[in-house]
PDB file of C-alpha atoms in Angstrom:
ATOM      1  CA  MET A   1     121.942  46.913 153.856  1.00  0.00           C
ATOM      2  CA  LYS A   2     118.630  44.975 154.909  1.00  0.00           C
ATOM      3  CA  TYR A   3     115.095  44.982 153.487  1.00  0.00           C
ATOM      4  CA  GLY A   4     114.043  45.825 157.607  1.00  0.00           C
ATOM      5  CA  ASP A   5     116.177  48.799 156.307  1.00  0.00           C
ATOM      6  CA  PHE A   6     113.350  50.155 154.874  1.00  0.00           C
ATOM      7  CA  SER A   7     110.443  49.765 156.440  1.00  0.00           C
ATOM      8  CA  SER A   8     110.243  53.173 157.774  1.00  0.00           C
ATOM      9  CA  ILE A   9     109.897  54.553 154.137  1.00  0.00           C
ATOM     10  CA  VAL A  10     108.008  52.450 152.916  1.00  0.00           C
ATOM     11  CA  GLN A  11     105.452  53.071 155.447  1.00  0.00           C
ATOM     12  CA  LEU A  12     105.777  56.849 155.541  1.00  0.00           C
ATOM     13  CA  GLY A  13     104.214  56.474 151.626  1.00  0.00           C
ATOM     14  CA  VAL A  14     101.185  54.182 152.657  1.00  0.00           C
ATOM     15  CA  GLY A  15     100.598  57.160 155.109  1.00  0.00           C
ATOM     16  CA  LEU A  16     101.554  60.528 152.403  1.00  0.00           C
ATOM     17  CA  HIS A  17      99.349  58.181 150.087  1.00  0.00           C
ATOM     18  CA  ILE A  18      96.435  57.274 151.699  1.00  0.00           C
ATOM     19  CA  GLY A  19      96.418  60.599 153.455  1.00  0.00           C
ATOM     20  CA  SER A  20      96.396  62.170 150.722  1.00  0.00           C
ATOM     21  CA  ALA A  21      92.732  61.852 150.819  1.00  0.00           C
ATOM     22  CA  VAL A  22      93.133  65.053 152.885  1.00  0.00           C
ATOM     23  CA  LEU A  23      93.644  66.841 149.488  1.00  0.00           C
ATOM     24  CA  GLN A  24      90.261  67.465 148.926  1.00  0.00           C
ATOM     25  CA  LEU A  25      90.308  69.760 152.049  1.00  0.00           C
ATOM     26  CA  TYR A  26      91.622  71.987 149.534  1.00  0.00           C
ATOM     27  CA  GLY A  27      88.260  72.687 147.987  1.00  0.00           C
ATOM     28  CA  GLU A  28      86.635  73.888 151.107  1.00  0.00           C
ATOM     29  CA  ILE A  29      89.599  75.686 152.738  1.00  0.00           C
ATOM     30  CA  GLY A  30      91.426  76.750 150.160  1.00  0.00           C
ATOM     31  CA  ALA A  31      88.209  78.693 148.243  1.00  0.00           C
ATOM     32  CA  GLU A  32      87.166  79.720 152.357  1.00  0.00           C
ATOM     33  CA  PRO A  33      88.041  83.508 150.662  1.00  0.00           C
ATOM     34  CA  LEU A  34      86.576  83.138 147.627  1.00  0.00           C
ATOM     35  CA  VAL A  35      83.555  81.908 148.890  1.00  0.00           C
ATOM     36  CA  ARG A  36      82.969  84.193 151.990  1.00  0.00           C
ATOM     37  CA  THR A  37      83.115  86.731 149.234  1.00  0.00           C
ATOM     38  CA  LEU A  38      80.666  85.753 146.999  1.00  0.00           C
ATOM     39  CA  SER A  39      78.729  85.692 150.125  1.00  0.00           C
ATOM     40  CA  ARG A  40      79.229  89.184 150.568  1.00  0.00           C
ATOM     41  CA  ILE A  41      78.304  89.690 146.877  1.00  0.00           C
ATOM     42  CA  ARG A  42      75.566  88.333 147.231  1.00  0.00           C
ATOM     43  CA  ALA A  43      74.550  90.309 150.929  1.00  0.00           C
ATOM     44  CA  SER A  44      74.781  93.837 149.078  1.00  0.00           C
ATOM     45  CA  ILE A  45      73.474  92.551 145.884  1.00  0.00           C
ATOM     46  CA  ASP A  46      70.379  91.823 147.313  1.00  0.00           C
ATOM     47  CA  ASP A  47      70.582  95.569 149.043  1.00  0.00           C
ATOM     48  CA  LEU A  48      70.849  97.610 145.978  1.00  0.00           C
ATOM     49  CA  ASP A  49      68.094  98.657 143.354  1.00  0.00           C
ATOM     50  CA  LYS A  50      66.773  96.376 141.248  1.00  0.00           C
ATOM     51  CA  ALA A  51      67.400  97.519 137.850  1.00  0.00           C
ATOM     52  CA  LYS A  52      71.460  99.684 139.973  1.00  0.00           C
ATOM     53  CA  GLY A  53      72.802  96.560 140.362  1.00  0.00           C
ATOM     54  CA  GLN A  54      71.394  94.928 137.983  1.00  0.00           C
ATOM     55  CA  GLU A  55      74.715  94.327 135.507  1.00  0.00           C
ATOM     56  CA  ALA A  56      76.492  93.494 138.721  1.00  0.00           C
ATOM     57  CA  ARG A  57      73.608  90.567 139.424  1.00  0.00           C
ATOM     58  CA  GLU A  58      74.353  88.560 135.963  1.00  0.00           C
ATOM     59  CA  GLU A  59      78.341  89.257 136.675  1.00  0.00           C
ATOM     60  CA  TYR A  60      77.722  87.561 140.042  1.00  0.00           C
ATOM     61  CA  GLU A  61      75.432  85.106 138.691  1.00  0.00           C
ATOM     62  CA  GLN A  62      78.094  83.940 135.840  1.00  0.00           C
ATOM     63  CA  LEU A  63      81.644  84.420 139.170  1.00  0.00           C
ATOM     64  CA  ALA A  64      79.248  81.670 141.307  1.00  0.00           C
ATOM     65  CA  SER A  65      78.251  79.220 138.181  1.00  0.00           C
ATOM     66  CA  ASP A  66      82.055  80.127 137.128  1.00  0.00           C
ATOM     67  CA  TYR A  67      83.287  78.516 140.616  1.00  0.00           C
ATOM     68  CA  ASP A  68      80.339  75.935 140.648  1.00  0.00           C
ATOM     69  CA  ILE A  69      82.171  74.379 137.473  1.00  0.00           C
ATOM     70  CA  PHE A  70      85.184  75.028 139.903  1.00  0.00           C
ATOM     71  CA  LYS A  71      84.034  72.623 142.611  1.00  0.00           C
ATOM     72  CA  ILE A  72      83.295  69.999 140.008  1.00  0.00           C
ATOM     73  CA  ARG A  73      86.367  70.121 138.341  1.00  0.00           C
ATOM     74  CA  LEU A  74      88.657  70.307 141.402  1.00  0.00           C
ATOM     75  CA  PHE A  75      86.533  66.914 142.780  1.00  0.00           C
ATOM     76  CA  ASN A  76      87.260  64.787 139.523  1.00  0.00           C
ATOM     77  CA  GLU A  77      90.735  65.898 139.901  1.00  0.00           C
ATOM     78  CA  TYR A  78      91.328  64.558 143.105  1.00  0.00           C
ATOM     79  CA  LYS A  79      89.103  61.655 141.951  1.00  0.00           C
ATOM     80  CA  ASN A  80      91.903  60.312 140.078  1.00  0.00           C
ATOM     81  CA  TYR A  81      94.366  60.846 142.219  1.00  0.00           C
ATOM     82  CA  VAL A  82      92.858  58.879 144.519  1.00  0.00           C
ATOM     83  CA  LYS A  83      92.970  55.783 141.870  1.00  0.00           C
ATOM     84  CA  ILE A  84      96.190  57.113 141.395  1.00  0.00           C
ATOM     85  CA  ASN A  85      98.095  56.704 145.297  1.00  0.00           C
ATOM     86  CA  SER A  86      95.501  54.011 145.670  1.00  0.00           C
ATOM     87  CA  VAL A  87      97.250  51.835 143.021  1.00  0.00           C
ATOM     88  CA  VAL A  88     100.500  53.035 144.838  1.00  0.00           C
ATOM     89  CA  ALA A  89      99.714  53.002 148.894  1.00  0.00           C
ATOM     90  CA  LEU A  90      98.773  48.873 147.785  1.00  0.00           C
ATOM     91  CA  GLY A  91     102.089  48.351 146.059  1.00  0.00           C
ATOM     92  CA  LEU A  92     103.748  49.921 149.045  1.00  0.00           C
ATOM     93  CA  PHE A  93     101.770  48.031 151.039  1.00  0.00           C
ATOM     94  CA  ILE A  94     102.891  44.980 150.011  1.00  0.00           C
ATOM     95  CA  VAL A  95     105.929  45.471 149.658  1.00  0.00           C
ATOM     96  CA  LEU A  96     105.749  46.419 153.303  1.00  0.00           C
ATOM     97  CA  VAL A  97     104.819  43.007 153.820  1.00  0.00           C
ATOM     98  CA  ILE A  98     107.476  41.041 152.132  1.00  0.00           C
ATOM     99  CA  ILE A  99     110.217  43.652 154.379  1.00  0.00           C
ATOM    100  CA  ALA A 100     108.454  42.420 157.210  1.00  0.00           C
ATOM    101  CA  PHE A 101     108.877  38.445 156.096  1.00  0.00           C
ATOM    102  CA  LYS A 102     112.759  39.571 154.578  1.00  0.00           C
ATOM    103  CA  ASN A 103     113.132  42.377 157.064  1.00  0.00           C
ATOM    104  CA  ASP A 104     116.484  40.160 158.894  1.00  0.00           C
ATOM    105  CA  ASP A 105     117.694  38.927 155.015  1.00  0.00           C
ATOM    106  CA  PRO A 106     120.835  41.596 154.014  1.00  0.00           C
ATOM    107  CA  ILE A 107     119.805  42.705 149.795  1.00  0.00           C
ATOM    108  CA  GLU A 108     122.690  41.052 147.317  1.00  0.00           C
ATOM    109  CA  GLY A 109     124.013  41.817 144.047  1.00  0.00           C
ATOM    110  CA  ASP A 110     122.184  43.624 141.679  1.00  0.00           C
ATOM    111  CA  TRP A 111     119.364  43.724 144.178  1.00  0.00           C
ATOM    112  CA  ALA A 112     120.569  46.333 146.160  1.00  0.00           C
ATOM    113  CA  MET A 113     119.348  48.843 143.462  1.00  0.00           C
ATOM    114  CA  ILE A 114     116.154  47.893 144.773  1.00  0.00           C
ATOM    115  CA  ALA A 115     116.439  50.919 147.144  1.00  0.00           C
ATOM    116  CA  ILE A 116     115.549  53.116 144.923  1.00  0.00           C
ATOM    117  CA  PRO A 117     112.765  52.384 142.914  1.00  0.00           C
ATOM    118  CA  ILE A 118     111.569  51.601 147.098  1.00  0.00           C
ATOM    119  CA  VAL A 119     112.595  55.423 148.008  1.00  0.00           C
ATOM    120  CA  ALA A 120     110.404  56.588 145.134  1.00  0.00           C
ATOM    121  CA  LEU A 121     107.876  55.612 144.566  1.00  0.00           C
ATOM    122  CA  ALA A 122     107.507  56.139 148.386  1.00  0.00           C
ATOM    123  CA  VAL A 123     107.314  60.001 148.602  1.00  0.00           C
ATOM    124  CA  LEU A 124     107.579  60.961 144.804  1.00  0.00           C
ATOM    125  CA  PRO A 125     104.236  59.849 143.429  1.00  0.00           C
ATOM    126  CA  ALA A 126     101.932  61.431 146.553  1.00  0.00           C
ATOM    127  CA  LEU A 127     104.346  64.470 146.416  1.00  0.00           C
ATOM    128  CA  VAL A 128     103.479  65.365 142.655  1.00  0.00           C
ATOM    129  CA  THR A 129      99.725  64.672 143.239  1.00  0.00           C
ATOM    130  CA  LEU A 130      99.971  67.647 145.906  1.00  0.00           C
ATOM    131  CA  GLY A 131     101.732  69.567 143.600  1.00  0.00           C
ATOM    132  CA  SER A 132      99.638  69.063 140.972  1.00  0.00           C
ATOM    133  CA  LEU A 133      96.077  69.414 142.471  1.00  0.00           C
ATOM    134  CA  TRP A 134      97.580  72.471 144.698  1.00  0.00           C
ATOM    135  CA  VAL A 135      98.950  74.615 141.434  1.00  0.00           C
ATOM    136  CA  ASP A 136      95.852  73.891 139.100  1.00  0.00           C
ATOM    137  CA  ALA A 137      93.476  74.637 142.237  1.00  0.00           C
ATOM    138  CA  SER A 138      95.306  78.054 143.417  1.00  0.00           C
ATOM    139  CA  ARG A 139      95.692  78.921 139.674  1.00  0.00           C
ATOM    140  CA  LEU A 140      92.302  78.743 138.944  1.00  0.00           C
ATOM    141  CA  ALA A 141      90.750  79.912 142.506  1.00  0.00           C
ATOM    142  CA  SER A 142      93.426  82.683 142.328  1.00  0.00           C
ATOM    143  CA  ALA A 143      91.429  83.576 138.932  1.00  0.00           C
ATOM    144  CA  MET A 144      88.056  83.655 140.283  1.00  0.00           C
ATOM    145  CA  MET A 145      89.659  85.191 143.524  1.00  0.00           C
ATOM    146  CA  VAL A 146      90.265  88.345 141.559  1.00  0.00           C
ATOM    147  CA  ARG A 147      86.883  89.063 139.912  1.00  0.00           C
ATOM    148  CA  ALA A 148      85.354  88.610 142.979  1.00  0.00           C
ATOM    149  CA  ASP A 149      87.766  91.046 144.825  1.00  0.00           C
ATOM    150  CA  ALA A 150      86.532  93.347 141.572  1.00  0.00           C
ATOM    151  CA  LEU A 151      83.047  92.709 141.460  1.00  0.00           C
ATOM    152  CA  GLU A 152      82.739  93.320 145.365  1.00  0.00           C
ATOM    153  CA  GLN A 153      84.511  96.606 145.422  1.00  0.00           C
ATOM    154  CA  ARG A 154      81.864  97.410 142.153  1.00  0.00           C
ATOM    155  CA  VAL A 155      78.612  96.296 144.008  1.00  0.00           C
ATOM    156  CA  LEU A 156      79.814  98.381 147.048  1.00  0.00           C
ATOM    157  CA  ARG A 157      80.742 101.344 145.459  1.00  0.00           C
ATOM    158  CA  LEU A 158      76.792 101.092 142.926  1.00  0.00           C
ATOM    159  CA  GLY A 159      75.511 100.678 147.436  1.00  0.00           C
ATOM    160  CA  LEU A 160      77.320 103.898 148.369  1.00  0.00           C
ATOM    161  CA  SER A 161      75.831 105.740 145.759  1.00  0.00           C
TER     162      SER A 161
END
């Protein structure tokens, strides 16, 4: 086994960790159905009689406020993950440079165990980051989506009556 055997996996790791910046798009892509529902609710509430839709307006304002808090929280979590993944990507880049210099050198003795941490560092932090942020954001967004759907149905019934 040679150091050069690990260059591809380390390159993959660098790409995964730098590519984790795409996670920020979840806030825009994953929550888009909620944004569209909030827009429809807002338009429907504006059409309602002021007295008739007061409770719905208040609930809408609370939901919109919760969504703003969600976006701020998601961004703050994202910043922390970017810092972690940037450090890991930098470490993997350094490993990649070392591998480039030692490409044809055989890995001997106890150094053969280096394969495990290299592979783990190349893949695990990015997957854990992606999974954690995705699960947290999905959980929070889905709870708001349920509330938004119920409010939209209520507002539509008010508009029909």
